[in-house]
Amino acid sequence: MAEEAAVASTPPQSSMPPLGSSVIPLVNKLQDIFAKLGSQSTIELLQVAVVESQSSGKSSVLESLVGRDFLPRGSDICTRRPLVLQLLQTKRKPDGCDEEYGEFLHLPGKRFYDFSEIRSEIQAETDREAGGNKGVSDKQIRLKIFSPNVLDITLVDLPGITKVSVGD
């Protein structure tokens, strides 16, 4: 009798997806479209950004959420362009082999399975836009990370506040 009461008080499991699960991919798609159109065409979407001085660990916090090292490292300015990082959770494969990869908006269709190559591409794309002499640009780099080990969220890594100028 007590077992029947315990079973009866257990709430039924819903087959409905979590609230917002269909909105996140739509918002990510809108962000990509507006990024391609340029800064003249925008949609105001809520974003959370951390602002702090350079070399204070902002990029390391983002990497810890992904569980991988992939952002450029250096002795001076590391983040020189805003990086919009879309984490997209994928389904686990039945064989237990989890596929993780990244895609850049400026290289459509090209998948990066090696996270050190993602780091190299961020650095190369930064140098193409901001120059090789530590220049800073407000033009975004947009990167999507697909993995079963992340939550669906969009994060922004901003350049740090610079107190002493270096290079350009």
Short mmCIF file of N, CA, C and O in Angstrom, two decimals, residues 35 48 113:
data_model
loop_
_atom_site.label_atom_id
_atom_site.label_comp_id
_atom_site.label_asym_id
_atom_site.label_seq_id
_atom_site.Cartn_x
_atom_site.Cartn_y
_atom_site.Cartn_z
N ALA A 35 25.47 39.22 -37.88
CA ALA A 35 26.93 39.39 -37.92
C ALA A 35 27.42 39.46 -39.36
O ALA A 35 28.33 40.22 -39.67
N VAL A 48 25.68 38.71 -21.90
CA VAL A 48 26.44 38.90 -20.68
C VAL A 48 27.91 38.93 -21.06
O VAL A 48 28.39 38.05 -21.76
N TYR A 113 38.42 19.72 -35.64
CA TYR A 113 38.35 18.70 -34.61
C TYR A 113 39.50 18.82 -33.62
O TYR A 113 39.42 18.33 -32.50
#
